[in-house]
Structure formats: structure tokens, C-alpha cells
XYZ file of C-alpha atoms in Angstrom:
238
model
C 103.342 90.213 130.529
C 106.124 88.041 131.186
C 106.752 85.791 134.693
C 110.413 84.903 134.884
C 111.552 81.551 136.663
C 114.693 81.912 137.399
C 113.828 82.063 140.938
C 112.232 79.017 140.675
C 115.973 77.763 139.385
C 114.539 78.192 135.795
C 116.030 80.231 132.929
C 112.887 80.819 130.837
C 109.907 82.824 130.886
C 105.931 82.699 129.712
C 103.393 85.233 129.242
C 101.089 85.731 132.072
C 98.210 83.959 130.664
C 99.742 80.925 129.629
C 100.115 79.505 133.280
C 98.013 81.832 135.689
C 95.089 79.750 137.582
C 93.159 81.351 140.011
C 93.869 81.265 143.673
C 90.900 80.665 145.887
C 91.213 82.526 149.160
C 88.848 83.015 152.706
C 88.479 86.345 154.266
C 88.310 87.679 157.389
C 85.233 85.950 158.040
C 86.325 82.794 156.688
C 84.170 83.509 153.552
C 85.141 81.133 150.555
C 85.940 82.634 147.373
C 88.512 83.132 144.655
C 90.908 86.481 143.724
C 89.886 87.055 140.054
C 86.329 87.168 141.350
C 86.809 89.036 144.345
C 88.555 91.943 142.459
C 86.405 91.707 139.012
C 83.006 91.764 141.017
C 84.555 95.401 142.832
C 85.842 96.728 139.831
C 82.368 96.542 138.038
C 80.809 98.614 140.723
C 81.404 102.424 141.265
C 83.659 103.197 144.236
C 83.578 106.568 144.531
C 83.105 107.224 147.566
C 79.909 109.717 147.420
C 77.995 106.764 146.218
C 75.185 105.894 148.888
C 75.717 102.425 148.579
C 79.482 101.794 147.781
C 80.915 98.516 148.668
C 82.248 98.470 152.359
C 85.670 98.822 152.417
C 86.132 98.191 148.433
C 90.326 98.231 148.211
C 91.672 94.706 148.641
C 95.061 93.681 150.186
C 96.250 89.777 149.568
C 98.138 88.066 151.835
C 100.121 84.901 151.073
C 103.331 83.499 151.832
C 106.199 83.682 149.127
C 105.495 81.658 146.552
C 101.262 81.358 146.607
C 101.084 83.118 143.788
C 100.447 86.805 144.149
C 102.396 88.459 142.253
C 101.849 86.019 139.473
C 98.205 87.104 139.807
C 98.844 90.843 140.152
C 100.626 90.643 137.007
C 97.285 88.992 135.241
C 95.003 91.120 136.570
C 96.861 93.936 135.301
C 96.959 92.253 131.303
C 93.142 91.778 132.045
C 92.091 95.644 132.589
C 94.796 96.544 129.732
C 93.239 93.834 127.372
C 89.501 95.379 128.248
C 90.927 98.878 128.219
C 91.897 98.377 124.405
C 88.981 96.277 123.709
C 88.173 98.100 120.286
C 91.537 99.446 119.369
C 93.609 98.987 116.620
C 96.790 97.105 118.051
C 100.136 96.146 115.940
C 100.334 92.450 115.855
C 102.095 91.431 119.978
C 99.603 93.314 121.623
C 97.074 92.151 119.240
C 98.206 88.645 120.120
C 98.636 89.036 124.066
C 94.749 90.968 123.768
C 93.534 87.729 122.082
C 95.267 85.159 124.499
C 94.234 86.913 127.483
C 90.708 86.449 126.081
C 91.383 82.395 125.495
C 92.890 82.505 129.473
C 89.547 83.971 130.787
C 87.284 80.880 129.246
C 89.585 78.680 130.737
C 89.256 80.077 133.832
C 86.210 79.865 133.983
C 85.556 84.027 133.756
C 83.963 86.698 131.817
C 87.023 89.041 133.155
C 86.412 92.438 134.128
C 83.187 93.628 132.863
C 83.882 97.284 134.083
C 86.884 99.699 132.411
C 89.427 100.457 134.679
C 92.555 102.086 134.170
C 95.586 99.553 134.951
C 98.898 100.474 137.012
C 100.976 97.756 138.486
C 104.333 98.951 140.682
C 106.246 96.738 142.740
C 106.870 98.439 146.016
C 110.445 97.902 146.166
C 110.895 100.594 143.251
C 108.943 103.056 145.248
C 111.109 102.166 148.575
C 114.122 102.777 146.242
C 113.145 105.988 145.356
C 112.196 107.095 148.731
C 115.240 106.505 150.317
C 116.007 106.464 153.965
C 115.507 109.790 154.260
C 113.188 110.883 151.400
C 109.894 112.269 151.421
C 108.855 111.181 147.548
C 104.907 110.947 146.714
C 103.219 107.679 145.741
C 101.515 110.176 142.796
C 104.252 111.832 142.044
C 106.225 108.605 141.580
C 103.588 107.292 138.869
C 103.739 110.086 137.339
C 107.564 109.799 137.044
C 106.779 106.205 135.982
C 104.472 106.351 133.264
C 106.538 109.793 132.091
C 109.656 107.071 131.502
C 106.971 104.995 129.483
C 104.765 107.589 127.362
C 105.813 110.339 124.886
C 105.167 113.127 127.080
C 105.941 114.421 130.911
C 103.402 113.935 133.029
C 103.008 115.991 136.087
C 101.387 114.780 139.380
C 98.574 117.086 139.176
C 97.501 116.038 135.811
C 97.389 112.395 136.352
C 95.311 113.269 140.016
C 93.063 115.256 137.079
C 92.743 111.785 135.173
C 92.331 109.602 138.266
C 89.798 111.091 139.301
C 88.120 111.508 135.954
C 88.398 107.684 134.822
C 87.643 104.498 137.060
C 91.209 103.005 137.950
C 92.636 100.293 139.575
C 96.369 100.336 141.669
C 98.140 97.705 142.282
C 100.832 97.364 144.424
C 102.717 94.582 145.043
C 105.421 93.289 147.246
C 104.517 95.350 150.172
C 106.279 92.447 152.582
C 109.879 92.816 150.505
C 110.015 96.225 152.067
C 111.976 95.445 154.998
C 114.703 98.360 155.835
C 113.096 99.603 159.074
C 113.571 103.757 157.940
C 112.120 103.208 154.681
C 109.090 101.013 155.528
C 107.149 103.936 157.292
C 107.638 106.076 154.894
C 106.107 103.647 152.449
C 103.150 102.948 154.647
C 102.348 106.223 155.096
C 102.868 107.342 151.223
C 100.138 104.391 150.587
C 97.706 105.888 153.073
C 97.658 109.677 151.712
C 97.015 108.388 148.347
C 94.226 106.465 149.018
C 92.649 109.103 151.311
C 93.899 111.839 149.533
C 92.203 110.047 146.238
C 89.281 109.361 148.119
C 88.670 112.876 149.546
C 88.571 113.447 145.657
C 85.706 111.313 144.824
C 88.146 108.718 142.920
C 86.330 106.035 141.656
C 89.517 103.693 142.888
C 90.480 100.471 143.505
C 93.382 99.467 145.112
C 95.052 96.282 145.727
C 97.827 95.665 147.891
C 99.795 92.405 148.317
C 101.665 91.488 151.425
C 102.565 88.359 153.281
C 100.725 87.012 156.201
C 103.946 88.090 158.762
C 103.972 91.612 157.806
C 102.521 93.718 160.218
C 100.794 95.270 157.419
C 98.084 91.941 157.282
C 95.573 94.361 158.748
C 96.682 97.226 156.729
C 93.829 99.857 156.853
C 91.301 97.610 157.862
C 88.901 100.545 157.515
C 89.444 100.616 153.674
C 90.840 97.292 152.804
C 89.306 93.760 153.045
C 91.971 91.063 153.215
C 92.304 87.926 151.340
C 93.907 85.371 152.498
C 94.944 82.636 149.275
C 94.591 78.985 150.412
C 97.289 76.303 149.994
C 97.255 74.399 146.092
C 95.921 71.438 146.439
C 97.789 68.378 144.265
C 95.455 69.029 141.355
């Protein structure tokens, strides 16, 4: 929920909603559009991949120099599937109150938001490179599961949450693929990104996966195959 600013030589922070806009972008083929629409349009379709007519290469990766606004993005698209998720639940009064304002952010956006239920994960890809080590050999599933063990009330194993994935429509995002930089580590992270999306995939997932990156990386054409790539445009003054 929260974006911090001290980076920004700040002290403070504000919720997600309160200051996202959204960042238009061109593709590949110089095709105009904006990120919130891009991934809400895919995430209301079916992905799995036995589907005659799935999207052409549905997973997403956004490239953009420090500072465009990715992970500030990420961050919202993430409240917006967890706000949809809980649509009719009974929350205490914060997540009640996030819920509500991410609701206010989408009219002034100009959105309906996601009109499909997807399952939310967010990691930043510098946790994962942590955890991997130089030398490690450490699962992208297996490190979610870890993840959302540390966050729930029970331990969840890597073959249960492969059960769920490919049970419920989600959507992975991972973000900061650029800020992994240590040259034995980086590999290792490229190729932990690739089995899980094939490996996913070769289950009939109905997945979407964003990645975000910056335009140096050699990762701009990551699996060009399975990924389209946006490309967010400068601000303008407005």
C-alpha cells in the first residue's frame, strides 16, 4: 500500500492510490496505449494456454528508466486485484478503507479496474536474488511459498500453492528485474523466471505475469515468445 519518498529526499509516505496516474506507453510496434489498460484488458481474458484463441504472448514486461514510475504502478495494480479479490468480504475498518479508496482512484483514472478475479502476488526481485545466493539453486515457487508462509497462519508447501495456481486465475508480478546486477546471481534469476512460467504454463495456468525492467537491461526482450513489452513514455508537464 504504501510508496515511500525518501528516495526522492522525502521522509513521508502515501498510500498507493492517493498519487498513482497512469503511464501511457508504445509497444513494440509503436502501438499507443496506457499500462492499467494494457494489463486489465489481459487479465479479463482466460490465459490458459489450451484456450484456442488465447491472447498472443499474454505476460507483459515494462520497461522504463528509474524513476518512470513502475514500481509505483506495480504496487497499484497489485491493491487493484486485492481490492476486487475481496470485493464482497467483510473487512475490519483499514482494509475496508484502502478497498473503498482504491475504488475512488479508479473513477479518477478514468477505469472500471480489473473486471476479471485474479489472484495478486507482488515480489521485488532483489528478495528473490537474496535468497538465491551466488551459488544457490532456490525455486521462484518455492520462494512464494516461503513468502506468503511468513504472511498467513499456516505453512505452505510449493506443491500446494502450484495446486492453487493452477486452480484460480492469478497474476505475478515481479518487479525490479534491472536492480539485479551481481553477474552470478542474475542467471540464476533469469532462468528461475523462465521455469515458472513454462513450468506453469505446461500446467494449463490461467497466468499472468508481469515483469518490470529498465530499457538497458539485456532482459528488454526478455522471452519475447511469451512477453509483450511496454515501453512507458516520458510525463509530459501536465
Amino acid at each position: 500500500r504504501w510508496v515511500h519518498f525518501q528516495e526522492a529526499g522525502g521522509s513521508d509516505r502515501e498510500s498507493v492510490e492517493q498519487i498513482v496516474i497512469d503511464l501511457r506507453t508504445t509497444d513494440e510496434d509503436a502501438t499507443e496505449s496506457t499500462v492499467l489498460s494494457e494489463i486489465f484488458t489481459r487479465s479479463s481474458a482466460v490465459l490458459k494456454p489450451m484456450m484456442a484463441d488465447r491472447v498472443e504472448r499474454p505476460h507483459v514486461v515494462i520497461t522504463g528508466r528509474a524513476g518512470s514510475g513502475k514500481s509505483t504502478i506495480t504496487k497499484f495494480v497489485t491493491q487493484a486485484f486485492r481490492s476486487q479479490f475481496a470485493a464482497e468480504e467483510s473487512l475490519p475498518p483499514t482494509a475496508r478503507h484502502v478497498r473503498e479508496a482504491t475504488e475512488a482512484a479508479f473513477r479518477g483514472l478514468g477505469t472500471d479496474g480489473p473486471t476479471g478475479r485474479r489472484w495478486p502476488v507482488l515480489i521485488r526481485l532483489t528478495d528473490f536474488a537474496a535468497a538465491i545466493g551466488p551459488s544457490g539453486d532456490l525455486m521462484l515457487l518455492r520462494f512464494l511459498a516461503d513468502t506468503i508462509s511468513r504472511r498467513a497462519d499456516i505453512d505452505i508447501k510449493p506443491n500446494v500453492l502450484k495446486r492453487w495456481l493452477t486452480s484460480w486465475p492469478s497474476i505475478i508480478i515481479l518487479d525490479g528485474l534491472d536492480e539485479v546486477t551481481a553477474l552470478e546471481v542474475r542467471p540464476r534469476v533469469l532462468d528461475a523466471i523462465t521455469y515458472f512460467v513454462e513450468d506453469l504454463e505446461n500446467s494449463n495456468a490461467d497466468l499472468l505475469c508481469i515483469v518490470t525492467t529498465r530499457p538497458s537491461s539485456d532482459a528488454e526482450r526478455f522471452m519475447p515468445e511469451r512477453f509483450r513489452q511496454l515501453n512507458p513514455t516520458s510525463l509530459d508537464r501536465e
